[in-house]
Amino acid sequence: MNHDDDRVDSSLPASDEHQTVTALLDAHATAELTEAERTLVERHLTLCQQCQQALNTITHLHSLLRMPAGESEVATLNKYADGMPEYRRGISALADSVLDRLAQGDQTEAASPIPLTSGQLRPDHSEIARRVRRDRKRWAGMLALVAAALCVGVLGIWCLSIISQSISSNIVPTTISRPAPVYWGPRQDQMVARHGQDVFALKYMSDVNELNWAFIYAFRTPQPGTEPQVKVTSSLPKQPAKTITIAASMRTLGRVGDFTMGVMYVRFPNRVGQSITLQGQFPDQATPWRLTIMDQLTAVPASYDQSDGTLRSRGWSAIDAKSFPEISQVYPTLNSYPQDKNAPADDQLLDFLGFTLSSHPKAATPLYVRVDYVGKPASLQVTTISYAEYLRLAGPQPTPTPRPTAAPGSTVHVSVDKTSYGRTDTIKVTIRSDFPYELSLGVPRTSCGMQVQLEMQVNGVWTPVGHCTLPHPATLLTAHGTAYEVLRPQNAFGWQQSATSWQPGTYRITTNYSDVPRPQYGAGFQEVVSPTFVVHG
């Protein structure tokens, strides 16, 4: 929840969320997370390139070591198989397969296959065990082979656990023995309300101790002098009669173009299952707008809900920039995260950033703010700062290098090597840039590890094919550069959903590029599309 993870050159702070996500990466790679944990990991991965690289490494290791699920249909070692990732179950299944084949070596009636009853997925293991004991004298000479197979399985499980732990420990040191709970689940589709030219949008949200929040918003209405009036409520979906209104404090920070930027402070009650809703009304709209921005998933510890000023947690929740692309957040380049030596002892700098118009960044003066933790009671304070103060906190910045002017009509081209493919063919993709300077490439929710997105036309709608939960970080394309991608059914669908063939139909390739240095994820990108091609049945 700390935006430091989004800075390419910054050192990662020891934040609760970053440590938690690091501890969850291995389980995320093997699809063992709960829905709340998966939501936390996916949100954090959109901002943390180091965690993305770590997950790519772990996922690749699992894909290499994972054995096919069909290796054995009988699993007699429940104590190894139950609750394990699939590749570990596969190793145990190998040992089970040896036992099963040995047990079935006797062609007598006692060794005949056990029929499956209705709803039974595999033979009864207790019956197999009795059969093995009964026939033990017949294959006592093969005990060494059985023991060897079991040793291979157990040793493989042990080695894989050591390798997985080693990967995690080498990426980011952590002392967390188990993941921290996820308290809040933001709703990314509920961050902006629009009505004609009227807009109310959340651009930034941060908290201390999970209950004290600050939201930076953008507001626009054609009627001058109008300030937003927002009501905050807490509701329990199963108990609508227990909806309560929460006190909120709002203050204007400044303007970016024709948008008013402001901050709203809210202290949430500690009610598991509650939904937090913002409600307001634009001057020329008859009905109020409502945004249910987040849900409380887990109870916040009682020790957090105190007014003694102790900082027990702090965080920052990402807001999808695509929900409100008109204003972009800007961050400095940092080699290490600064502490404000000029601040009083009870203040602590948590964040500083700027807001600027996305379409015309030089047409309006950016707004710069800092976010501080203030103790007794623990809360947040957002204040406007000058560009000079912004640079003082950031430290020396790289000197911008003048770049050549791109020729009119310059773009990025995406193409494939054929106009038609068979169901198991490889699709070779070429990405070529006309620009005389470096570009960033990025594809939100892209195919696993790819810089492009494969899309299939379904009922007239272009639908992503085999996209993963992990968004791929933006990568660089050199001046007048060319990049290549190779798509196969297996890597397009990811190791968790590997496929052996394409579905027949009409396809295209898309990618996104930005000529803005260090663009924020999801903002400042332009989409380019390849010519369509077909896969024949």
Coordinates of C-alpha atoms in Angstrom, one line a residue, residues 403-404 406 411 431-440 475-483:
R403 CA 15.4 14.5 -27.3
P404 CA 14.9 14.7 -31.1
A406 CA 9.5 12.9 -33.8
T411 CA 3.6 5.7 -34.1
I431 CA 6.7 -4.4 -32.5
R432 CA 8.4 -1.5 -34.3
S433 CA 8.8 2.1 -33.3
D434 CA 9.0 5.2 -35.6
F435 CA 10.1 7.4 -32.7
P436 CA 13.7 8.8 -32.5
Y437 CA 13.7 8.3 -28.8
E438 CA 13.0 5.7 -26.1
L439 CA 9.4 4.6 -25.4
S440 CA 7.7 2.6 -22.7
T475 CA 9.4 -2.0 -20.4
L476 CA 11.6 0.1 -22.7
L477 CA 11.7 0.1 -26.5
T478 CA 14.8 1.9 -27.9
A479 CA 14.7 4.7 -30.5
H480 CA 13.6 3.3 -33.8
G481 CA 13.7 0.0 -32.0
T482 CA 12.1 -3.4 -32.8
A483 CA 10.9 -6.0 -30.3

